[in-house]
Coordinates of C-alpha atoms and ligand atoms in Angstrom, one line a residue:
M1 CA -71.6 -42.7 -49.7
T2 CA -70.8 -44.6 -52.7
A3 CA -71.9 -43.3 -56.1
E4 CA -74.8 -45.2 -57.6
I5 CA -75.2 -44.0 -61.2
A6 CA -78.0 -45.5 -62.8
P7 CA -78.1 -45.8 -66.7
A8 CA -79.7 -42.7 -68.0
T9 CA -82.8 -44.5 -69.8
T10 CA -86.2 -43.2 -69.6
N11 CA -89.3 -44.7 -68.1
Q12 CA -87.4 -47.0 -65.6
N13 CA -90.3 -46.2 -63.3
K14 CA -92.6 -48.4 -65.8
A15 CA -90.0 -51.1 -65.5
N16 CA -90.3 -53.4 -62.7
N17 CA -89.2 -52.4 -59.3
F18 CA -90.0 -53.8 -55.7
L19 CA -92.9 -51.4 -55.1
R20 CA -94.6 -52.0 -58.5
Q21 CA -94.2 -55.8 -57.7
R22 CA -95.6 -55.5 -54.4
I23 CA -98.7 -53.5 -55.5
A24 CA -99.1 -56.0 -58.2
D25 CA -99.1 -58.9 -55.7
D26 CA -101.5 -57.0 -53.5
L27 CA -104.1 -56.5 -56.2
E28 CA -103.7 -60.1 -57.4
T29 CA -104.3 -61.5 -53.9
G30 CA -107.1 -59.2 -53.4
T31 CA -105.5 -57.5 -50.4
T32 CA -105.9 -54.3 -52.2
K33 CA -108.8 -53.5 -54.4
R34 CA -107.7 -50.3 -55.8
V35 CA -104.3 -48.6 -55.1
V36 CA -104.4 -45.2 -53.2
T37 CA -101.0 -43.5 -52.6
R38 CA -100.3 -40.1 -51.5
F39 CA -97.7 -37.4 -51.8
P40 CA -97.5 -35.8 -48.4
P41 CA -95.3 -32.5 -48.4
E42 CA -94.7 -30.4 -45.3
P43 CA -95.5 -26.8 -46.3
N44 CA -92.2 -25.4 -44.9
G45 CA -90.3 -24.7 -48.1
Y46 CA -90.5 -25.2 -51.7
L47 CA -90.2 -28.7 -53.3
H48 CA -86.7 -29.9 -54.5
I49 CA -85.6 -32.5 -57.1
G50 CA -85.9 -35.1 -54.3
H51 CA -89.6 -34.4 -53.9
A52 CA -90.0 -34.7 -57.7
K53 CA -88.8 -38.2 -57.2
S54 CA -91.3 -39.0 -54.8
I55 CA -94.1 -37.3 -56.7
C56 CA -93.1 -39.5 -59.8
I57 CA -93.2 -42.7 -57.8
N58 CA -96.5 -42.0 -56.0
F59 CA -98.3 -40.5 -59.1
G60 CA -96.6 -42.9 -61.4
L61 CA -97.7 -46.2 -59.3
A62 CA -101.3 -44.8 -58.9
E63 CA -101.5 -44.1 -62.6
A64 CA -99.9 -47.6 -63.8
F65 CA -102.4 -49.5 -61.6
G66 CA -105.4 -47.4 -62.3
G67 CA -105.5 -46.1 -58.7
H68 CA -105.5 -42.7 -57.2
C69 CA -102.9 -40.5 -55.7
H70 CA -103.9 -37.9 -53.1
L71 CA -102.1 -34.5 -52.3
R72 CA -101.9 -34.1 -48.5
F73 CA -100.2 -31.3 -46.8
D74 CA -98.5 -32.6 -43.6
D75 CA -99.1 -29.1 -41.9
T76 CA -98.5 -30.1 -38.2
N77 CA -95.8 -27.5 -37.3
P78 CA -97.3 -24.1 -37.7
E79 CA -94.1 -22.3 -36.7
K80 CA -92.4 -23.3 -40.0
E81 CA -95.3 -23.5 -42.4
S82 CA -97.0 -21.0 -44.6
Q83 CA -99.5 -20.3 -47.3
E84 CA -96.8 -19.2 -49.7
Y85 CA -95.3 -22.7 -49.5
I86 CA -98.7 -24.4 -50.0
D87 CA -99.4 -22.2 -53.2
A88 CA -95.7 -22.8 -54.4
I89 CA -96.0 -26.7 -53.9
I90 CA -99.4 -26.8 -55.8
D91 CA -98.0 -24.8 -58.6
D92 CA -95.0 -27.2 -58.9
L93 CA -97.1 -30.2 -59.0
H94 CA -99.4 -28.9 -61.8
W95 CA -96.3 -27.8 -63.7
L96 CA -94.8 -31.2 -63.4
G97 CA -98.1 -32.4 -64.9
F98 CA -99.8 -34.2 -62.2
Q99 CA -103.4 -33.9 -60.8
W100 CA -104.4 -35.5 -57.6
H101 CA -107.5 -37.2 -56.8
G102 CA -110.3 -35.0 -55.2
D103 CA -109.6 -32.0 -53.1
T104 CA -106.3 -30.7 -51.8
R105 CA -106.1 -32.4 -48.4
F106 CA -104.6 -31.3 -45.3
A107 CA -103.5 -33.1 -42.0
S108 CA -105.0 -30.4 -40.3
D109 CA -108.3 -31.3 -41.6
Y110 CA -108.0 -34.4 -39.3
F111 CA -107.0 -32.4 -36.1
E112 CA -110.3 -32.8 -34.4
Q113 CA -110.1 -36.7 -35.2
L114 CA -106.7 -37.1 -34.1
H115 CA -107.4 -35.4 -30.8
Q116 CA -110.2 -37.7 -30.0
W117 CA -108.1 -40.5 -30.8
A118 CA -105.4 -39.2 -28.4
K119 CA -108.0 -39.0 -25.8
L120 CA -109.0 -42.6 -26.6
L121 CA -105.5 -43.8 -26.2
I122 CA -105.4 -41.9 -22.7
G123 CA -108.8 -43.8 -21.9
K124 CA -107.0 -47.2 -22.7
N125 CA -104.1 -46.3 -20.5
L126 CA -101.9 -46.1 -23.6
A127 CA -101.0 -42.5 -23.4
Y128 CA -99.9 -40.1 -20.4
V129 CA -99.1 -36.6 -19.9
C130 CA -95.3 -36.3 -19.0
D131 CA -93.8 -33.3 -17.3
L132 CA -90.1 -34.2 -17.9
S133 CA -88.1 -31.4 -19.3
P134 CA -86.7 -32.1 -22.8
E135 CA -83.3 -32.7 -21.2
Q136 CA -84.8 -35.0 -18.6
A137 CA -86.5 -36.8 -21.1
R138 CA -83.5 -37.4 -23.3
A139 CA -81.7 -38.8 -20.3
Y140 CA -84.6 -41.2 -19.5
R141 CA -84.7 -42.3 -23.2
G142 CA -81.6 -44.3 -22.9
S143 CA -79.4 -45.0 -26.0
L144 CA -79.0 -47.6 -28.7
T145 CA -77.1 -49.8 -26.3
E146 CA -78.9 -49.1 -23.2
A147 CA -82.6 -49.4 -22.3
G148 CA -84.6 -46.3 -21.3
R149 CA -86.3 -45.7 -17.9
N150 CA -89.8 -45.1 -17.1
S151 CA -90.8 -41.6 -16.7
P152 CA -92.0 -40.7 -13.0
Y153 CA -95.2 -39.4 -14.6
R154 CA -96.0 -42.7 -16.6
E155 CA -98.3 -44.1 -14.0
R156 CA -100.7 -41.3 -13.9
S157 CA -104.2 -42.4 -14.0
A158 CA -106.3 -42.1 -17.2
D159 CA -108.6 -39.6 -15.4
E160 CA -105.7 -37.4 -14.4
N161 CA -104.1 -37.6 -17.8
L162 CA -107.4 -36.7 -19.5
A163 CA -107.8 -33.6 -17.2
L164 CA -104.2 -32.6 -18.0
F165 CA -104.6 -33.1 -21.7
E166 CA -107.7 -31.0 -21.7
K167 CA -105.8 -28.3 -19.7
M168 CA -102.9 -28.5 -22.4
T169 CA -105.6 -28.2 -25.0
A170 CA -107.1 -25.2 -23.4
G171 CA -103.8 -23.3 -23.3
E172 CA -103.5 -23.5 -19.6
F173 CA -99.7 -24.7 -19.7
D174 CA -96.8 -22.9 -21.3
E175 CA -95.1 -24.3 -24.2
G176 CA -92.7 -27.1 -23.2
H177 CA -94.4 -27.4 -19.8
C178 CA -95.4 -31.0 -20.8
V179 CA -96.2 -33.3 -23.5
L180 CA -98.6 -36.2 -24.2
R181 CA -96.8 -39.5 -24.6
A182 CA -97.8 -42.9 -25.9
K183 CA -97.3 -45.5 -23.3
I184 CA -95.5 -48.4 -25.2
D185 CA -92.1 -49.7 -24.0
M186 CA -89.1 -47.8 -22.5
S187 CA -86.9 -50.7 -23.0
A188 CA -87.7 -51.4 -26.5
P189 CA -84.7 -51.7 -28.8
N190 CA -86.3 -49.3 -31.2
I191 CA -86.0 -46.0 -29.8
N192 CA -89.1 -44.8 -31.5
L193 CA -91.2 -47.1 -29.3
R194 CA -89.7 -45.7 -26.1
D195 CA -92.9 -43.6 -25.2
P196 CA -92.8 -41.2 -28.2
I197 CA -94.5 -37.9 -28.0
I198 CA -97.8 -37.6 -29.6
Y199 CA -98.9 -34.1 -28.8
R200 CA -96.9 -30.9 -27.8
I201 CA -97.9 -27.5 -26.9
R202 CA -97.3 -25.0 -29.7
K203 CA -98.7 -21.5 -29.3
F204 CA -98.3 -20.5 -32.9
R205 CA -101.1 -19.3 -35.2
H206 CA -101.6 -21.9 -37.8
H207 CA -102.0 -21.1 -41.4
R208 CA -105.5 -22.8 -41.7
T209 CA -106.7 -23.5 -38.2
A210 CA -105.6 -20.1 -36.9
N211 CA -105.8 -19.9 -33.1
K212 CA -108.1 -22.8 -32.6
W213 CA -105.4 -25.3 -31.3
C214 CA -102.5 -24.8 -29.0
V215 CA -101.6 -28.4 -29.0
Y216 CA -100.3 -30.0 -32.2
P217 CA -99.9 -33.7 -33.1
T218 CA -96.4 -35.0 -34.0
Y219 CA -95.7 -36.4 -37.5
D220 CA -95.7 -40.0 -36.2
F221 CA -99.1 -39.4 -34.6
T222 CA -100.3 -37.7 -37.7
H223 CA -99.1 -39.7 -40.7
G224 CA -100.4 -43.1 -40.4
Q225 CA -103.8 -42.1 -39.1
S226 CA -104.1 -39.5 -41.9
D227 CA -103.3 -42.4 -44.4
A228 CA -105.9 -44.5 -42.7
I229 CA -108.7 -41.8 -42.9
E230 CA -107.9 -41.3 -46.6
G231 CA -107.9 -45.0 -47.4
I232 CA -104.3 -44.9 -48.6
T233 CA -103.4 -48.5 -49.3
H234 CA -99.6 -48.1 -49.9
S235 CA -97.9 -45.3 -47.9
I236 CA -94.5 -44.8 -49.7
C237 CA -91.8 -42.8 -47.8
T238 CA -88.0 -42.5 -47.7
L239 CA -85.7 -45.0 -45.8
E240 CA -85.3 -42.8 -42.8
F241 CA -88.8 -43.6 -41.8
E242 CA -88.1 -47.4 -41.8
D243 CA -87.5 -47.2 -38.1
H244 CA -90.8 -45.5 -37.5
R245 CA -92.8 -48.2 -39.2
P246 CA -93.5 -50.3 -36.1
L247 CA -94.7 -46.9 -34.4
Y248 CA -96.9 -46.3 -37.6
E249 CA -98.3 -49.8 -37.2
W250 CA -98.8 -49.7 -33.4
F251 CA -101.0 -46.6 -33.6
L252 CA -103.1 -48.2 -36.3
Q253 CA -103.6 -51.4 -34.2
Q254 CA -104.5 -49.4 -31.1
L255 CA -107.0 -47.0 -32.8
P256 CA -110.3 -47.8 -34.4
V257 CA -109.2 -46.4 -37.8
P258 CA -111.3 -47.0 -40.9
N259 CA -108.5 -48.6 -43.0
Q260 CA -105.1 -50.3 -42.5
P261 CA -102.5 -48.7 -44.7
R262 CA -99.0 -50.2 -45.2
Q263 CA -95.7 -48.3 -45.2
F264 CA -93.0 -49.1 -47.7
E265 CA -89.8 -47.1 -47.9
F266 CA -87.3 -46.4 -50.7
S267 CA -83.9 -44.6 -50.8
R268 CA -83.8 -40.9 -51.1
L269 CA -82.6 -39.2 -54.1
N270 CA -79.2 -37.5 -53.7
V271 CA -77.6 -35.6 -56.5
N272 CA -74.0 -34.5 -56.3
Y273 CA -73.0 -30.7 -56.3
T274 CA -76.3 -29.9 -54.6
V275 CA -78.4 -30.3 -51.4
T276 CA -81.9 -31.9 -51.0
S277 CA -83.2 -30.5 -47.9
K278 CA -85.7 -27.7 -47.6
R279 CA -84.0 -26.5 -44.4
K280 CA -80.7 -26.1 -46.0
L281 CA -82.0 -24.5 -49.1
K282 CA -83.9 -22.1 -46.9
H283 CA -80.6 -21.0 -45.4
L284 CA -79.3 -19.9 -48.9
V285 CA -82.4 -18.0 -49.5
D286 CA -82.5 -16.3 -45.9
A287 CA -78.7 -15.5 -46.3
G288 CA -79.5 -13.8 -49.8
L289 CA -77.1 -15.9 -51.6
V290 CA -79.6 -16.7 -54.3
D291 CA -82.6 -14.8 -55.7
G292 CA -85.3 -16.5 -53.9
W293 CA -86.4 -20.2 -53.9
D294 CA -86.9 -20.2 -57.6
D295 CA -83.5 -18.9 -58.5
P296 CA -82.4 -20.7 -61.7
R297 CA -79.3 -22.2 -59.7
M298 CA -81.6 -23.7 -57.0
P299 CA -82.3 -27.5 -57.1
T300 CA -86.0 -26.6 -56.5
I301 CA -88.6 -27.6 -59.0
S302 CA -89.5 -24.0 -59.4
G303 CA -85.7 -23.1 -59.8
M304 CA -85.2 -25.8 -62.4
R305 CA -88.3 -24.6 -64.1
R306 CA -87.1 -21.1 -64.3
R307 CA -83.8 -22.5 -65.4
G308 CA -85.6 -23.8 -68.4
Y309 CA -85.7 -27.5 -67.7
A310 CA -88.5 -29.1 -69.1
A311 CA -91.1 -31.0 -66.8
Q312 CA -90.7 -34.0 -69.0
S313 CA -86.9 -33.9 -68.4
L314 CA -87.5 -34.0 -64.8
R315 CA -89.8 -36.9 -64.8
N316 CA -87.5 -38.7 -67.2
F317 CA -84.7 -38.2 -64.9
C318 CA -86.5 -39.3 -61.9
D319 CA -87.5 -42.4 -63.7
S320 CA -84.1 -43.1 -64.8
T321 CA -82.7 -43.2 -61.2
G322 CA -84.9 -46.3 -60.4
V323 CA -86.5 -47.2 -57.1
T324 CA -84.4 -48.9 -54.7
R325 CA -83.5 -49.2 -51.1
V326 CA -79.8 -48.5 -51.5
N327 CA -78.8 -45.0 -50.6
G328 CA -76.4 -43.5 -53.1
V329 CA -75.7 -40.3 -55.1
V330 CA -76.7 -39.6 -58.6
D331 CA -74.5 -37.7 -60.8
M332 CA -75.6 -34.2 -61.9
S333 CA -74.7 -35.3 -65.4
Q334 CA -77.6 -37.7 -65.4
L335 CA -80.0 -34.8 -64.9
E336 CA -78.4 -32.7 -67.4
F337 CA -78.6 -35.5 -70.0
A338 CA -82.3 -35.5 -69.5
V339 CA -82.5 -31.8 -69.9
R340 CA -80.4 -31.9 -73.3
E341 CA -82.1 -34.9 -74.6
H342 CA -85.5 -33.1 -74.6
H343 CA -84.3 -29.8 -75.7
N344 CA -82.4 -31.2 -78.6
V345 CA -85.6 -32.5 -79.9
N346 CA -88.0 -29.8 -78.9
A347 CA -86.1 -26.5 -78.8
P348 CA -86.4 -24.2 -81.8
R349 CA -83.0 -22.8 -83.0
A350 CA -82.1 -19.3 -82.9
M351 CA -79.0 -17.1 -83.5
V352 CA -77.5 -15.1 -80.7
V353 CA -74.1 -13.1 -80.6
M354 CA -72.8 -13.1 -77.0
Q355 CA -70.0 -10.7 -77.7
P356 CA -70.6 -8.8 -80.7
L357 CA -68.0 -7.9 -83.4
K358 CA -69.1 -5.8 -86.4
I359 CA -68.7 -7.1 -89.8
V360 CA -68.9 -5.0 -92.9
L361 CA -69.5 -6.6 -96.2
G362 CA -67.8 -4.3 -98.7
N363 CA -69.5 -5.7 -101.7
Y364 CA -72.9 -5.9 -100.4
D365 CA -75.1 -3.0 -101.4
A366 CA -76.9 -1.6 -98.3
S367 CA -80.0 -1.2 -100.5
D368 CA -80.0 -5.0 -101.4
A369 CA -80.9 -5.9 -97.7
E370 CA -82.9 -9.1 -98.0
Q371 CA -84.9 -11.5 -95.8
L372 CA -83.6 -14.9 -95.8
R373 CA -85.3 -17.9 -94.3
A374 CA -84.1 -20.3 -91.7
P375 CA -85.6 -23.6 -90.4
N376 CA -86.5 -23.5 -86.9
H377 CA -85.2 -27.1 -86.3
P378 CA -82.7 -28.7 -88.5
Q379 CA -84.3 -32.3 -88.3
N380 CA -87.8 -31.4 -87.8
E381 CA -89.3 -29.5 -90.9
A382 CA -92.8 -29.4 -88.9
M383 CA -91.4 -26.8 -86.6
G384 CA -91.3 -24.6 -89.7
S385 CA -88.9 -21.7 -90.4
R386 CA -88.5 -18.0 -89.8
S387 CA -87.5 -14.9 -91.5
L388 CA -83.8 -13.7 -91.0
P389 CA -82.9 -10.3 -92.1
F390 CA -79.6 -9.8 -93.8
G391 CA -77.5 -6.7 -94.7
R392 CA -74.3 -5.1 -95.2
E393 CA -73.4 -4.7 -91.6
L394 CA -73.6 -7.9 -89.4
Y395 CA -72.3 -8.9 -85.9
I396 CA -70.5 -12.2 -85.1
D397 CA -69.1 -13.3 -82.0
R398 CA -65.8 -11.7 -81.1
E399 CA -64.5 -15.3 -80.3
D400 CA -65.2 -16.5 -83.8
F401 CA -62.7 -14.3 -85.4
R402 CA -58.8 -14.3 -85.2
E403 CA -56.3 -12.6 -87.4
S404 CA -54.3 -15.7 -87.7
A405 CA -54.9 -19.2 -86.4
N406 CA -53.9 -22.8 -87.0
K407 CA -56.1 -25.3 -88.8
K408 CA -58.1 -26.3 -85.6
F409 CA -59.8 -22.9 -85.5
K410 CA -62.7 -23.5 -87.9
R411 CA -64.1 -19.9 -87.7
L412 CA -63.3 -16.6 -89.4
V413 CA -59.5 -16.0 -89.9
L414 CA -58.2 -13.0 -91.8
G415 CA -57.7 -14.0 -95.5
K416 CA -60.1 -17.0 -95.1
K417 CA -63.5 -18.0 -95.5
V418 CA -66.4 -19.0 -93.1
R419 CA -70.0 -19.9 -93.8
L420 CA -72.5 -17.7 -91.9
R421 CA -75.2 -20.1 -90.6
N422 CA -78.3 -20.0 -92.9
A423 CA -76.7 -17.6 -95.2
Y424 CA -73.8 -16.8 -97.3
V425 CA -69.9 -17.7 -97.3
I426 CA -67.9 -14.7 -96.4
F427 CA -64.2 -13.7 -96.7
A428 CA -62.2 -11.7 -94.3
E429 CA -60.3 -9.1 -95.9
S430 CA -59.1 -6.4 -93.3
V431 CA -59.6 -5.3 -89.9
V432 CA -60.3 -1.9 -88.2
R433 CA -58.8 -1.0 -84.9
D434 CA -59.7 1.6 -82.3
E435 CA -57.2 3.7 -80.4
Q436 CA -56.4 1.1 -77.9
G437 CA -55.5 -1.3 -80.8
E438 CA -58.6 -3.4 -80.4
I439 CA -60.4 -4.8 -83.5
V440 CA -63.7 -3.2 -83.7
E441 CA -64.8 -4.1 -87.2
V442 CA -63.8 -6.8 -89.8
H443 CA -64.2 -5.9 -93.5
C444 CA -65.2 -8.8 -95.5
S445 CA -66.7 -9.7 -98.9
Y446 CA -69.4 -12.1 -99.3
D447 CA -70.0 -14.7 -102.2
P448 CA -73.5 -14.2 -103.6
A449 CA -73.6 -17.7 -105.2
T450 CA -73.3 -19.4 -101.8
L451 CA -76.8 -19.2 -100.5
G452 CA -77.8 -22.7 -99.9
A453 CA -75.0 -23.9 -102.3
D454 CA -71.2 -24.6 -102.0
P455 CA -68.9 -22.0 -103.5
P456 CA -68.4 -22.2 -107.3
D457 CA -64.5 -22.5 -106.8
G458 CA -65.3 -25.9 -104.8
V459 CA -63.4 -24.5 -101.8
K460 CA -65.6 -25.1 -98.9
P461 CA -65.1 -23.1 -95.7
K462 CA -64.3 -25.2 -92.7
G463 CA -66.7 -23.7 -90.5
V464 CA -70.1 -22.3 -89.9
I465 CA -70.7 -19.4 -87.3
Q466 CA -73.8 -17.5 -86.1
W467 CA -74.5 -13.9 -86.9
V468 CA -77.2 -11.2 -86.5
S469 CA -78.0 -8.3 -88.9
A470 CA -76.7 -5.0 -87.4
A471 CA -79.7 -3.1 -88.4
H472 CA -82.3 -5.6 -86.9
A473 CA -80.6 -7.2 -84.0
V474 CA -82.3 -6.8 -80.6
G475 CA -80.4 -6.4 -77.5
I476 CA -80.8 -9.2 -74.9
E477 CA -79.5 -9.9 -71.5
V478 CA -78.1 -13.3 -70.8
R479 CA -77.8 -15.0 -67.6
E480 CA -75.2 -17.7 -67.3
Y481 CA -74.9 -20.1 -64.4
D482 CA -72.3 -22.3 -62.9
R483 CA -72.8 -25.0 -60.2
L484 CA -74.2 -23.6 -57.0
F485 CA -71.8 -25.4 -54.9
R486 CA -68.1 -25.6 -55.2
I487 CA -67.8 -29.0 -53.8
E488 CA -69.2 -32.2 -54.8
N489 CA -70.8 -33.2 -51.7
P490 CA -72.2 -29.9 -49.9
E491 CA -74.3 -32.3 -47.7
R492 CA -70.9 -33.0 -46.0
A493 CA -71.5 -29.8 -44.1
G494 CA -74.2 -31.6 -42.2
S495 CA -76.2 -29.3 -40.1
D496 CA -73.4 -26.7 -40.0
E497 CA -75.1 -23.6 -41.4
Q498 CA -71.9 -21.7 -41.9
A499 CA -70.0 -24.5 -43.5
L500 CA -73.0 -24.9 -46.0
L501 CA -72.9 -21.2 -46.9
E502 CA -69.2 -21.4 -47.4
S503 CA -69.4 -24.2 -49.9
V504 CA -71.6 -22.0 -52.1
N505 CA -69.8 -21.0 -55.4
P506 CA -69.1 -17.4 -55.4
N507 CA -69.1 -17.2 -59.2
S508 CA -72.2 -19.2 -60.0
L509 CA -74.0 -16.3 -61.9
R510 CA -72.6 -14.2 -64.9
V511 CA -74.8 -11.6 -66.5
H512 CA -73.9 -10.7 -70.1
R513 CA -75.8 -7.3 -70.9
N514 CA -74.5 -6.7 -74.6
C515 CA -75.7 -9.8 -76.4
L516 CA -77.5 -9.3 -79.6
A517 CA -80.1 -11.6 -80.9
E518 CA -82.0 -12.1 -84.3
P519 CA -85.2 -10.2 -84.1
S520 CA -87.7 -13.1 -83.7
L521 CA -86.2 -13.7 -80.1
A522 CA -88.1 -10.5 -79.0
E523 CA -91.3 -12.3 -79.6
A524 CA -90.3 -15.1 -77.4
R525 CA -92.9 -16.0 -74.5
P526 CA -91.7 -16.3 -71.0
E527 CA -90.5 -19.8 -70.4
Q528 CA -90.0 -20.6 -74.0
V529 CA -86.7 -22.5 -74.6
F530 CA -84.5 -22.0 -77.6
Q531 CA -81.2 -23.5 -78.6
F532 CA -79.0 -20.6 -79.3
E533 CA -76.7 -22.1 -82.1
R534 CA -73.4 -23.3 -81.0
E535 CA -74.2 -21.8 -77.4
G536 CA -76.5 -24.0 -75.7
Y537 CA -80.1 -23.9 -74.4
F538 CA -81.6 -20.8 -73.2
V539 CA -85.0 -20.0 -71.6
A540 CA -86.9 -16.6 -71.6
D541 CA -87.1 -15.8 -68.0
R542 CA -90.4 -16.5 -66.4
H543 CA -90.7 -13.2 -64.6
Q544 CA -88.4 -10.8 -66.2
H545 CA -88.4 -11.4 -69.9
T546 CA -90.5 -8.8 -72.1
S547 CA -90.1 -8.0 -75.8
A548 CA -88.9 -4.5 -74.7
K549 CA -86.3 -6.0 -72.5
P550 CA -85.6 -9.7 -73.4
V551 CA -83.9 -11.6 -70.6
F552 CA -82.7 -15.2 -71.1
N553 CA -81.3 -17.8 -68.7
K554 CA -78.9 -20.3 -69.9
T555 CA -80.4 -23.6 -69.2
I556 CA -77.4 -25.6 -70.3
G557 CA -74.6 -25.8 -72.8
L558 CA -74.6 -28.1 -75.7
R559 CA -72.8 -31.3 -75.0
D560 CA -71.6 -31.8 -78.5
S561 CA -68.6 -30.1 -79.5
W562 CA -69.0 -27.4 -82.2
G563 CA -67.5 -29.8 -84.9
K564 CA -70.3 -32.4 -84.1
V565 CA -73.0 -29.9 -84.3
D566 CA -71.5 -28.6 -87.6
N567 CA -72.0 -32.1 -89.1
Q568 CA -75.5 -32.4 -87.9
A569 CA -76.7 -29.4 -89.7
S570 CA -75.8 -29.0 -93.3
N571 CA -72.8 -27.1 -94.1
S572 CA -74.4 -25.3 -96.9
G573 CA -76.7 -23.1 -95.2
A574 CA -80.4 -22.7 -95.8
K575 CA -82.5 -21.3 -98.7
Ligands
ATP601 P1 -86.8 -31.9 -46.4 O1 -85.7 -32.3 -45.5 O2 -86.3 -31.4 -47.7 O3 -87.7 -31.1 -45.9 P2 -88.7 -34.0 -46.2 O4 -88.6 -35.4 -46.3 O5 -88.7 -33.5 -44.7 O6 -87.5 -33.4 -47.0 P3 -91.4 -33.5 -46.9 O7 -92.1 -32.4 -47.3 O8 -91.6 -34.1 -45.5 O9 -89.8 -33.3 -47.0 O10 -91.5 -34.8 -47.9 C1 -92.5 -35.1 -48.7 C2 -92.3 -36.4 -49.3 O11 -91.2 -36.2 -50.3 C3 -91.8 -37.6 -48.3 O12 -92.6 -38.7 -48.7 C4 -90.4 -37.7 -48.4 O13 -90.0 -39.0 -48.0 C5 -90.2 -37.4 -49.8 N1 -88.9 -36.8 -50.1 C6 -88.3 -35.8 -49.5 N2 -87.0 -35.8 -50.0 C7 -86.7 -36.7 -50.7 C8 -85.5 -37.2 -51.5 N3 -84.5 -36.7 -51.5 N4 -85.7 -38.3 -52.5 C9 -87.0 -38.9 -52.5 N5 -88.1 -38.5 -51.8 C10 -87.9 -37.4 -51.0
MG602 MG1 -90.3 -33.6 -43.3

């Protein structure tokens, strides 16, 4: 596949595309009175980023043209489907910010009607019960270059077929004994028209209809008729259904359906370094390689939510990928751009020290401990400010101190100054080592004249670093993630489960248990996102964060280098 990297602008969906144009034309000519779209997930797994795109398109078009969008579960395969998935999908849609029109719908609501229509086709001599085994049926089907052959059961009479279909429905045959097929054309160039299966025997309890049925309609027999029942005007799906469109239309022509929906296809969303297939994601869950479907490394909507991606970012990203009929792969950085863009504007700032190193301010009297104030956002005063306790003993990040360094190291160096973000300028005087020779404390002095002001001697420190007060800091756990897959195209593994599992990055999770945060972070609500200054964006874990045991997931790093961040916020600290 060639890379198709769309520009990362937002609201492309509001820009013109062939689907919008088509709907606009249909409304203008009166072919369509009110546009009705639907999002039709099969509840056989959690939704992923590709579904988010389909959701944005379907709901977005309905909204743009003052129409409706339905949610319809395509629940025709009881073996793979469950209530857990239904609940998760509903939760994802609400979180993404979409509400469907009317009730939650299910293809299984139409099983009775579909069964009637199957019998109607039999009565019209357009469907028959076929006893070929799956292997035989494959041999009869022919190939792309070779016509198929008629099944020996093709000429059964309508009465015989009706009786057999009733027996299938009554559970008198074992699974696989026979199927109901449409009678179309075994020599059709389009293989989908070579007498496709419309009903099969499945002896599974269905999550909604329980044991009522032991025959289930196929996707092809269900989808278009469900669209017709619901008055869907534009049935939008991905390109792999293009070859099914003649079949979709054939059923609608043969049956007394109340409406004639039209099918339109667009290209699937693929993103590099990940997979967009529920089946493949399920392998990862089942193999225990991730902590469930909503593991923050997963490309599922619930995983990205738990990772701290904003719903708005996902919608902006989906819009930015455009709507086309050309298959391609979108670069993960385009998604990450949308995530940062949102949080940069919306996430309050906080200070966290990932690897604490103690600082003792020799000239600061412990009894002088004070409360400083820090703005929650450097560019947005409306986000308010917070109190930051300051004292004689602090922690900074171990990586922000060196005994000696060249000029490129704009942090604390022995014999030099650095500014503490939102506080004073300090000067490193000496170090204390433990028995192994490791530095455990840095003794410094602070300059009381530098709170919100440049040093009186006019020598400004080169850098600004984050810190926390030793007496007030709260311990937090931080989970840091890397890409879930080692390789750019994990889809390459195809359907080879082992190859897929082997392409998983074994080091995609690092847990830091000894981080220290400013005290305000203990009050974070689950799912609240912060920018930990100089570190990146982090979210309080949806499930495990509590004020007694704060847990944050790293959403994403800061794109900007530290130098740039320095320039954005003032170098003089806050008052
Ligand atoms: P999966 O293989 O992950 O199960 P699917 O297409 O079988 O995907 P469905 O639940 O049947 O999943 O899909 C619901 C809707 O989402 C369909 O209209 C489908 O075309 C669309 N969809 C699924 N994957 C993508 C994708 N990667 N990009 C855009 N739309 C998608
Ligand atoms: Mg599917």
